[in-house]
Amino acid sequence: MTAQAPLPLVPADAVDIGAVAALVEGDDGSGQVYVRGELAYLWGPGDRVGRRLAAVQLMAVGAASGAAVAAGFGIDRETLRQWTRAMEASGTAGLLPGRPGPKGPSKLTPARIAQIRALREAGGSLRAVAEAADVSTDSVRRALAPQAEDAEAEDGEAEEQEEAEVRDEVVQVPVLAVPVARAGERSAARAGLLAAAEPVFTPAGRVPLAGLLLSLPALGATGLLDCAKDVYGALPDGFYGLDTMLLEGVFRALAGEPRAEGAARFAPADLGRVLGMDRAPEVKTVRRKIAQLATQERAADLLAALAAHHLHRPTLPTGDSEDGNDGDAQAEVGMVLYVDGHVRAYTGTRKIAKTHLSRLRFPAPATVETWVSDAEGDPVLVVMAEPGASLAGELRRLLPRLRAAVGDDRRVLAGFDRGGWSPALFAHMHAAGFDVLTWRKGPAHDVPVEEFTDVTLVDEAGREHVWRLADTVVDLPLGSKDEQTGKDELFTMRQVTRLDTKKGITKQVHVLTTRTDLDPAQVIYRMGSRWRQENYFRYARTHLGLDAHDSYAAHEDDPDRSVPNPAKRAAHKDVANARARAEREKARAQAGLLAARTPGKGSRETRLDNRAHDAITSPWHAAQDDLVTARAVHAQVPTRVRLGDLAPGQQVLDTETKLVHHAIRMAAFNTTTTIARDIRISTGYARAAQEAYTLTRQVLTRTGDILPDPHAATLTIRLDPMPTARETSAVAELCEHLTATATTYPGTELRLRYEIKSKP
């Protein structure tokens, strides 16, 4: 056949397949294949087997290559290979089209559907329900859908119709629609006739930063907006109200611009659309509004309210495990808080007190903040420390605030590093209902090796820890005498020692606590978990502007404040040097006297007179006189002096503005953490343990459509697809979880609904 000369009998509308074949297909599904001008294959309307047979045999007889046949028939090479293998295995019968979809019986039996719905009503996540019922998460969604009992054909038609309506709706939404003009309200605000503008949303597609609206359920859980209303009430009359300004600050922080200057790095209309405004506030407006809050000097009350709200939230499994096993472990440990100081360097021109910066390893102008975090390292409370205050002193000052935040007489396990070492403080905390957890400071006797045993702990993430631990008790001197016995007062604490062997070197690490009911492994694990607070500092410095100078305003420090006298330290150093010199001269004098002894019998007699004795011992006597003088000078130098006498003109940075910004950024961080945990718990994202925070930052800055429906009182946020299919699927599950919270947009009655498109 292929050796014949070509004849000009191929229809004009034929599609060439290689050099010798051509295909003609009709609108009714019929077709013909011509080879060198002669009709070789023919099939009628709807004859899918005949069409497949023609494609396979064209390639089999060598009339065209596989690539040419696939291109002519509009299929891919893999499909053509599948047809060929089916033809070789079963003949023409192998080309019959099979039933699409799963070949086996459906797992969604009525009993299985009832089981899935019962598990979901009990509060199980999609992932947990799918594992318990031995089905996929998609099957769980189908079982929970209202149409699950309908016939498959009707259900498929309804879904196709709904998807078509959604596509039509998306097409009709104007891209980046112009927000509703608010000129009248702005004029009323300038005249002092408007308390605050309410959010008004315009339907718009492809809105930048639309993903920020996914943060609202988690932001509501932080209590920032409610606590701010309770503390401040409202801002002075103006266009932007308290809710709008706080949302703007949180949205900016989540979008990567935590400082007020970051408002200039967004298009005003872009950030305004997610705020329900025609445009977002400018930098000067942000500063003015925050300054209005700062003038009330109630930032400490706001942070205290946030701390109380945080500590009274429902306890969640800290390891993000769906079975809740870690919830039992957390209940056994009780409330855990970590306290640490954070030094914020100052680079301006004000005369600020210097503080040692451990990261820079030298003293520099700085302010010190005392932070309190929960067991997961999430920030709970921050207070500004007094200049030069120690962590031990700040802990003692902080205890009443922590007790007020806890709100009852529950014991709290407070963990801190060696900067808070003070046995007197430990006794005070124990009496106040706080349990101590800290590293032991100073030299300590090693525990006998036979006291150590191997201990295993499985943490909330499923990691197994194996330690060699010893559980003992120690007595610490309090630095005071017992009035009755006259003996030194002691405070007994539990000491858990970990035996570490690294690079052939074995050392003992001691942890002290007043908790006696915890397992030794829990004591070591909770002490090591204090580094979660350091992780927050590192994350907040990078993403939330923790050390940013939100205000360079300063005021004069109290000149009558008593501060340590640096001259006292210099005088103490002089005493130490004089004592060391006296000891050296004493040793030299004694050695000289021994060398100047009388010779033995038979030798010429020599005498050690007073002049020789004085020559040997005079340096020693002079050193002793200098030591007496140094001690007298040290005794006359006051231990503390007035700040005005020591450093006149010293200033203190404005704390109110910084604390307000801290409250906003703490809420932003806790919002990010909540969403990341939702990704780990409520989605099937395979890389959630490693990429939850990365995916959170991606989705919060995603573009999408904003679709308000005043009649249904809903505000739908439909995000554009993520870069990969697995990320899109994970965000779809996250959207379903967030929609179930039934959160309303602040200041409106619009209930938030979240979706994500499967295709661009």
PDB file of C-alpha atoms in Angstrom, residues 147-352:
ATOM      1  CA  GLN A 147     -25.579  16.090  48.329  1.00  0.00           C
ATOM      2  CA  ALA A 148     -23.805  12.947  49.489  1.00  0.00           C
ATOM      3  CA  GLU A 149     -26.989  10.844  49.352  1.00  0.00           C
ATOM      4  CA  ASP A 150     -27.942  11.941  45.809  1.00  0.00           C
ATOM      5  CA  ALA A 151     -27.253   9.901  42.737  1.00  0.00           C
ATOM      6  CA  GLU A 152     -23.766  10.212  41.234  1.00  0.00           C
ATOM      7  CA  ALA A 153     -25.018  11.614  37.948  1.00  0.00           C
ATOM      8  CA  GLU A 154     -27.127  14.333  39.568  1.00  0.00           C
ATOM      9  CA  ASP A 155     -24.303  15.185  41.966  1.00  0.00           C
ATOM     10  CA  GLY A 156     -21.832  15.508  39.091  1.00  0.00           C
ATOM     11  CA  GLU A 157     -24.196  17.734  37.112  1.00  0.00           C
ATOM     12  CA  ALA A 158     -24.785  19.950  40.160  1.00  0.00           C
ATOM     13  CA  GLU A 159     -21.052  20.317  40.764  1.00  0.00           C
ATOM     14  CA  GLU A 160     -20.400  21.165  37.115  1.00  0.00           C
ATOM     15  CA  GLN A 161     -23.177  23.751  37.167  1.00  0.00           C
ATOM     16  CA  GLU A 162     -21.815  25.268  40.404  1.00  0.00           C
ATOM     17  CA  GLU A 163     -18.311  25.427  38.953  1.00  0.00           C
ATOM     18  CA  ALA A 164     -19.658  27.085  35.841  1.00  0.00           C
ATOM     19  CA  GLU A 165     -21.480  29.680  37.956  1.00  0.00           C
ATOM     20  CA  VAL A 166     -18.300  30.318  39.933  1.00  0.00           C
ATOM     21  CA  ARG A 167     -16.290  30.774  36.750  1.00  0.00           C
ATOM     22  CA  ASP A 168     -18.875  33.169  35.387  1.00  0.00           C
ATOM     23  CA  GLU A 169     -18.846  35.107  38.671  1.00  0.00           C
ATOM     24  CA  VAL A 170     -15.052  35.345  38.690  1.00  0.00           C
ATOM     25  CA  VAL A 171     -15.052  36.633  35.125  1.00  0.00           C
ATOM     26  CA  GLN A 172     -17.618  39.290  35.962  1.00  0.00           C
ATOM     27  CA  VAL A 173     -15.683  40.633  38.976  1.00  0.00           C
ATOM     28  CA  PRO A 174     -13.707  43.686  37.854  1.00  0.00           C
ATOM     29  CA  VAL A 175      -9.991  43.343  38.345  1.00  0.00           C
ATOM     30  CA  LEU A 176      -8.678  45.893  40.883  1.00  0.00           C
ATOM     31  CA  ALA A 177     -11.979  47.728  41.006  1.00  0.00           C
ATOM     32  CA  VAL A 178     -11.825  51.295  42.248  1.00  0.00           C
ATOM     33  CA  PRO A 179     -12.865  51.389  45.939  1.00  0.00           C
ATOM     34  CA  VAL A 180     -16.006  53.222  46.950  1.00  0.00           C
ATOM     35  CA  ALA A 181     -15.340  56.958  47.215  1.00  0.00           C
ATOM     36  CA  ARG A 182     -15.382  58.147  50.826  1.00  0.00           C
ATOM     37  CA  ALA A 183     -14.939  61.895  50.217  1.00  0.00           C
ATOM     38  CA  GLY A 184     -18.068  62.832  52.165  1.00  0.00           C
ATOM     39  CA  GLU A 185     -17.002  60.853  55.220  1.00  0.00           C
ATOM     40  CA  ARG A 186     -13.509  62.330  55.071  1.00  0.00           C
ATOM     41  CA  SER A 187     -14.980  65.829  55.010  1.00  0.00           C
ATOM     42  CA  ALA A 188     -17.155  64.974  58.003  1.00  0.00           C
ATOM     43  CA  ALA A 189     -14.127  63.593  59.820  1.00  0.00           C
ATOM     44  CA  ARG A 190     -12.158  66.788  59.230  1.00  0.00           C
ATOM     45  CA  ALA A 191     -15.066  68.761  60.653  1.00  0.00           C
ATOM     46  CA  GLY A 192     -15.154  66.526  63.734  1.00  0.00           C
ATOM     47  CA  LEU A 193     -18.556  65.072  62.829  1.00  0.00           C
ATOM     48  CA  LEU A 194     -17.478  61.449  62.328  1.00  0.00           C
ATOM     49  CA  ALA A 195     -16.351  59.097  65.092  1.00  0.00           C
ATOM     50  CA  ALA A 196     -14.859  56.531  62.686  1.00  0.00           C
ATOM     51  CA  ALA A 197     -15.504  55.291  59.165  1.00  0.00           C
ATOM     52  CA  GLU A 198     -16.963  51.809  58.873  1.00  0.00           C
ATOM     53  CA  PRO A 199     -15.388  49.259  56.498  1.00  0.00           C
ATOM     54  CA  VAL A 200     -16.994  49.167  53.044  1.00  0.00           C
ATOM     55  CA  PHE A 201     -15.844  46.535  50.548  1.00  0.00           C
ATOM     56  CA  THR A 202     -16.014  46.752  46.769  1.00  0.00           C
ATOM     57  CA  PRO A 203     -16.125  43.528  44.700  1.00  0.00           C
ATOM     58  CA  ALA A 204     -12.725  43.228  43.080  1.00  0.00           C
ATOM     59  CA  GLY A 205     -10.560  40.555  41.511  1.00  0.00           C
ATOM     60  CA  ARG A 206      -6.821  39.938  41.725  1.00  0.00           C
ATOM     61  CA  VAL A 207      -6.535  42.133  44.809  1.00  0.00           C
ATOM     62  CA  PRO A 208      -2.966  42.332  46.138  1.00  0.00           C
ATOM     63  CA  LEU A 209      -2.584  41.319  49.788  1.00  0.00           C
ATOM     64  CA  ALA A 210      -6.043  39.698  49.838  1.00  0.00           C
ATOM     65  CA  GLY A 211      -4.465  36.784  51.712  1.00  0.00           C
ATOM     66  CA  LEU A 212      -4.052  39.027  54.757  1.00  0.00           C
ATOM     67  CA  LEU A 213      -7.752  38.549  55.431  1.00  0.00           C
ATOM     68  CA  LEU A 214      -7.010  34.899  56.296  1.00  0.00           C
ATOM     69  CA  SER A 215      -5.382  36.175  59.477  1.00  0.00           C
ATOM     70  CA  LEU A 216      -8.619  37.510  60.991  1.00  0.00           C
ATOM     71  CA  PRO A 217      -9.783  34.305  62.761  1.00  0.00           C
ATOM     72  CA  ALA A 218      -6.369  33.852  64.373  1.00  0.00           C
ATOM     73  CA  LEU A 219      -6.093  37.575  65.123  1.00  0.00           C
ATOM     74  CA  GLY A 220      -9.451  37.449  66.889  1.00  0.00           C
ATOM     75  CA  ALA A 221      -8.097  34.660  69.106  1.00  0.00           C
ATOM     76  CA  THR A 222      -5.268  36.934  70.307  1.00  0.00           C
ATOM     77  CA  GLY A 223      -7.808  39.360  71.777  1.00  0.00           C
ATOM     78  CA  LEU A 224      -5.977  42.461  70.532  1.00  0.00           C
ATOM     79  CA  LEU A 225      -9.036  44.322  69.255  1.00  0.00           C
ATOM     80  CA  ASP A 226     -11.268  43.471  72.217  1.00  0.00           C
ATOM     81  CA  CYS A 227      -8.591  44.268  74.808  1.00  0.00           C
ATOM     82  CA  ALA A 228      -7.761  47.565  73.084  1.00  0.00           C
ATOM     83  CA  LYS A 229     -11.432  48.581  73.185  1.00  0.00           C
ATOM     84  CA  ASP A 230     -11.629  47.751  76.883  1.00  0.00           C
ATOM     85  CA  VAL A 231      -8.460  49.707  77.675  1.00  0.00           C
ATOM     86  CA  TYR A 232      -8.615  52.681  75.314  1.00  0.00           C
ATOM     87  CA  GLY A 233     -12.280  52.782  74.387  1.00  0.00           C
ATOM     88  CA  ALA A 234     -11.813  54.575  71.067  1.00  0.00           C
ATOM     89  CA  LEU A 235      -9.560  57.002  69.268  1.00  0.00           C
ATOM     90  CA  PRO A 236     -10.527  60.659  69.009  1.00  0.00           C
ATOM     91  CA  ASP A 237     -13.080  61.339  66.282  1.00  0.00           C
ATOM     92  CA  GLY A 238     -11.603  60.888  62.825  1.00  0.00           C
ATOM     93  CA  PHE A 239     -11.826  58.848  59.666  1.00  0.00           C
ATOM     94  CA  TYR A 240      -9.699  55.921  60.863  1.00  0.00           C
ATOM     95  CA  GLY A 241     -10.967  54.236  64.006  1.00  0.00           C
ATOM     96  CA  LEU A 242      -9.187  52.106  66.596  1.00  0.00           C
ATOM     97  CA  ASP A 243      -9.971  48.785  64.877  1.00  0.00           C
ATOM     98  CA  THR A 244      -8.747  50.058  61.519  1.00  0.00           C
ATOM     99  CA  MET A 245      -5.451  51.347  62.919  1.00  0.00           C
ATOM    100  CA  LEU A 246      -4.741  48.137  64.824  1.00  0.00           C
ATOM    101  CA  LEU A 247      -5.645  46.018  61.793  1.00  0.00           C
ATOM    102  CA  GLU A 248      -3.415  48.183  59.634  1.00  0.00           C
ATOM    103  CA  GLY A 249      -0.500  47.646  62.014  1.00  0.00           C
ATOM    104  CA  VAL A 250      -1.010  43.879  62.161  1.00  0.00           C
ATOM    105  CA  PHE A 251      -1.478  43.601  58.378  1.00  0.00           C
ATOM    106  CA  ARG A 252       1.715  45.579  57.751  1.00  0.00           C
ATOM    107  CA  ALA A 253       3.667  43.369  60.142  1.00  0.00           C
ATOM    108  CA  LEU A 254       2.319  40.204  58.509  1.00  0.00           C
ATOM    109  CA  ALA A 255       3.211  41.596  55.080  1.00  0.00           C
ATOM    110  CA  GLY A 256       6.810  42.210  56.142  1.00  0.00           C
ATOM    111  CA  GLU A 257       6.749  45.951  56.921  1.00  0.00           C
ATOM    112  CA  PRO A 258       6.352  46.250  60.706  1.00  0.00           C
ATOM    113  CA  ARG A 259       7.588  49.839  61.061  1.00  0.00           C
ATOM    114  CA  ALA A 260       5.324  52.814  60.461  1.00  0.00           C
ATOM    115  CA  GLU A 261       7.536  53.820  57.528  1.00  0.00           C
ATOM    116  CA  GLY A 262       6.487  50.572  55.850  1.00  0.00           C
ATOM    117  CA  ALA A 263       3.087  52.089  55.071  1.00  0.00           C
ATOM    118  CA  ALA A 264       4.810  54.025  52.285  1.00  0.00           C
ATOM    119  CA  ARG A 265       5.922  50.763  50.636  1.00  0.00           C
ATOM    120  CA  PHE A 266       2.382  49.674  49.776  1.00  0.00           C
ATOM    121  CA  ALA A 267       0.021  51.241  47.297  1.00  0.00           C
ATOM    122  CA  PRO A 268      -2.563  53.005  49.512  1.00  0.00           C
ATOM    123  CA  ALA A 269      -5.452  51.475  47.547  1.00  0.00           C
ATOM    124  CA  ASP A 270      -4.026  47.927  47.836  1.00  0.00           C
ATOM    125  CA  LEU A 271      -3.825  47.980  51.617  1.00  0.00           C
ATOM    126  CA  GLY A 272      -7.043  50.010  51.761  1.00  0.00           C
ATOM    127  CA  ARG A 273      -9.047  47.272  50.002  1.00  0.00           C
ATOM    128  CA  VAL A 274      -8.330  44.721  52.758  1.00  0.00           C
ATOM    129  CA  LEU A 275      -9.133  47.369  55.381  1.00  0.00           C
ATOM    130  CA  GLY A 276     -12.462  48.230  53.755  1.00  0.00           C
ATOM    131  CA  MET A 277     -11.273  51.781  53.063  1.00  0.00           C
ATOM    132  CA  ASP A 278     -10.676  53.770  49.903  1.00  0.00           C
ATOM    133  CA  ARG A 279      -7.014  53.969  50.880  1.00  0.00           C
ATOM    134  CA  ALA A 280      -4.814  53.018  53.816  1.00  0.00           C
ATOM    135  CA  PRO A 281      -3.534  55.618  56.291  1.00  0.00           C
ATOM    136  CA  GLU A 282      -0.261  57.345  55.479  1.00  0.00           C
ATOM    137  CA  VAL A 283       2.878  57.218  57.600  1.00  0.00           C
ATOM    138  CA  LYS A 284       2.149  60.495  59.392  1.00  0.00           C
ATOM    139  CA  THR A 285      -1.393  59.320  60.159  1.00  0.00           C
ATOM    140  CA  VAL A 286      -0.107  56.054  61.616  1.00  0.00           C
ATOM    141  CA  ARG A 287       2.336  57.913  63.847  1.00  0.00           C
ATOM    142  CA  ARG A 288      -0.286  60.431  64.950  1.00  0.00           C
ATOM    143  CA  LYS A 289      -2.867  57.775  65.821  1.00  0.00           C
ATOM    144  CA  ILE A 290      -0.389  55.640  67.780  1.00  0.00           C
ATOM    145  CA  ALA A 291       0.787  58.785  69.576  1.00  0.00           C
ATOM    146  CA  GLN A 292      -2.819  59.449  70.597  1.00  0.00           C
ATOM    147  CA  LEU A 293      -2.889  56.036  72.252  1.00  0.00           C
ATOM    148  CA  ALA A 294       0.513  56.596  73.863  1.00  0.00           C
ATOM    149  CA  THR A 295      -0.604  59.868  75.468  1.00  0.00           C
ATOM    150  CA  GLN A 296      -3.109  57.903  77.562  1.00  0.00           C
ATOM    151  CA  GLU A 297      -0.192  55.993  79.149  1.00  0.00           C
ATOM    152  CA  ARG A 298      -2.168  52.761  79.341  1.00  0.00           C
ATOM    153  CA  ALA A 299       0.065  50.497  77.245  1.00  0.00           C
ATOM    154  CA  ALA A 300       0.921  48.467  80.357  1.00  0.00           C
ATOM    155  CA  ASP A 301      -2.809  47.869  80.931  1.00  0.00           C
ATOM    156  CA  LEU A 302      -3.216  46.742  77.322  1.00  0.00           C
ATOM    157  CA  LEU A 303      -0.334  44.272  77.623  1.00  0.00           C
ATOM    158  CA  ALA A 304      -1.687  42.991  80.948  1.00  0.00           C
ATOM    159  CA  ALA A 305      -5.116  42.432  79.363  1.00  0.00           C
ATOM    160  CA  LEU A 306      -3.502  40.597  76.437  1.00  0.00           C
ATOM    161  CA  ALA A 307      -1.520  38.432  78.863  1.00  0.00           C
ATOM    162  CA  ALA A 308      -4.646  37.514  80.833  1.00  0.00           C
ATOM    163  CA  HIS A 309      -6.485  36.714  77.588  1.00  0.00           C
ATOM    164  CA  HIS A 310      -3.574  34.595  76.357  1.00  0.00           C
ATOM    165  CA  LEU A 311      -3.241  32.610  79.571  1.00  0.00           C
ATOM    166  CA  HIS A 312      -6.986  31.868  79.691  1.00  0.00           C
ATOM    167  CA  ARG A 313      -7.293  30.570  76.136  1.00  0.00           C
ATOM    168  CA  PRO A 314      -8.424  26.955  75.699  1.00  0.00           C
ATOM    169  CA  THR A 315      -5.413  24.681  76.040  1.00  0.00           C
ATOM    170  CA  LEU A 316      -4.402  23.165  72.712  1.00  0.00           C
ATOM    171  CA  PRO A 317      -2.066  20.224  72.150  1.00  0.00           C
ATOM    172  CA  THR A 318       1.331  21.900  72.101  1.00  0.00           C
ATOM    173  CA  GLY A 319       2.781  19.355  69.721  1.00  0.00           C
ATOM    174  CA  ASP A 320       0.072  19.857  67.106  1.00  0.00           C
ATOM    175  CA  SER A 321      -0.893  16.216  67.418  1.00  0.00           C
ATOM    176  CA  GLU A 322      -4.484  15.326  66.628  1.00  0.00           C
ATOM    177  CA  ASP A 323      -4.787  12.578  69.192  1.00  0.00           C
ATOM    178  CA  GLY A 324      -4.324  15.119  71.984  1.00  0.00           C
ATOM    179  CA  ASN A 325      -1.793  13.017  73.910  1.00  0.00           C
ATOM    180  CA  ASP A 326       0.378  16.045  74.492  1.00  0.00           C
ATOM    181  CA  GLY A 327      -2.551  17.821  76.066  1.00  0.00           C
ATOM    182  CA  ASP A 328      -2.361  15.323  78.929  1.00  0.00           C
ATOM    183  CA  ALA A 329       1.374  15.926  79.300  1.00  0.00           C
ATOM    184  CA  GLN A 330       0.854  19.675  79.339  1.00  0.00           C
ATOM    185  CA  ALA A 331      -1.862  19.327  81.988  1.00  0.00           C
ATOM    186  CA  GLU A 332       0.559  17.298  84.107  1.00  0.00           C
ATOM    187  CA  VAL A 333       3.276  19.953  83.860  1.00  0.00           C
ATOM    188  CA  GLY A 334       0.829  22.806  84.401  1.00  0.00           C
ATOM    189  CA  MET A 335       1.368  26.396  83.397  1.00  0.00           C
ATOM    190  CA  VAL A 336       4.905  27.086  82.199  1.00  0.00           C
ATOM    191  CA  LEU A 337       6.251  30.599  81.656  1.00  0.00           C
ATOM    192  CA  TYR A 338       9.725  31.637  80.581  1.00  0.00           C
ATOM    193  CA  VAL A 339      11.210  34.985  81.608  1.00  0.00           C
ATOM    194  CA  ASP A 340      14.212  36.628  80.014  1.00  0.00           C
ATOM    195  CA  GLY A 341      15.650  40.059  79.412  1.00  0.00           C
ATOM    196  CA  HIS A 342      16.133  41.450  75.923  1.00  0.00           C
ATOM    197  CA  VAL A 343      18.572  44.299  75.241  1.00  0.00           C
ATOM    198  CA  ARG A 344      17.554  46.713  72.481  1.00  0.00           C
ATOM    199  CA  ALA A 345      20.497  48.774  71.263  1.00  0.00           C
ATOM    200  CA  TYR A 346      20.026  52.491  70.696  1.00  0.00           C
ATOM    201  CA  THR A 347      21.769  54.243  67.793  1.00  0.00           C
ATOM    202  CA  GLY A 348      20.447  57.787  68.104  1.00  0.00           C
ATOM    203  CA  THR A 349      21.945  60.955  69.572  1.00  0.00           C
ATOM    204  CA  ARG A 350      20.189  60.935  72.952  1.00  0.00           C
ATOM    205  CA  LYS A 351      22.188  60.416  76.137  1.00  0.00           C
ATOM    206  CA  ILE A 352      20.993  56.918  77.049  1.00  0.00           C
TER     207      ILE A 352
END
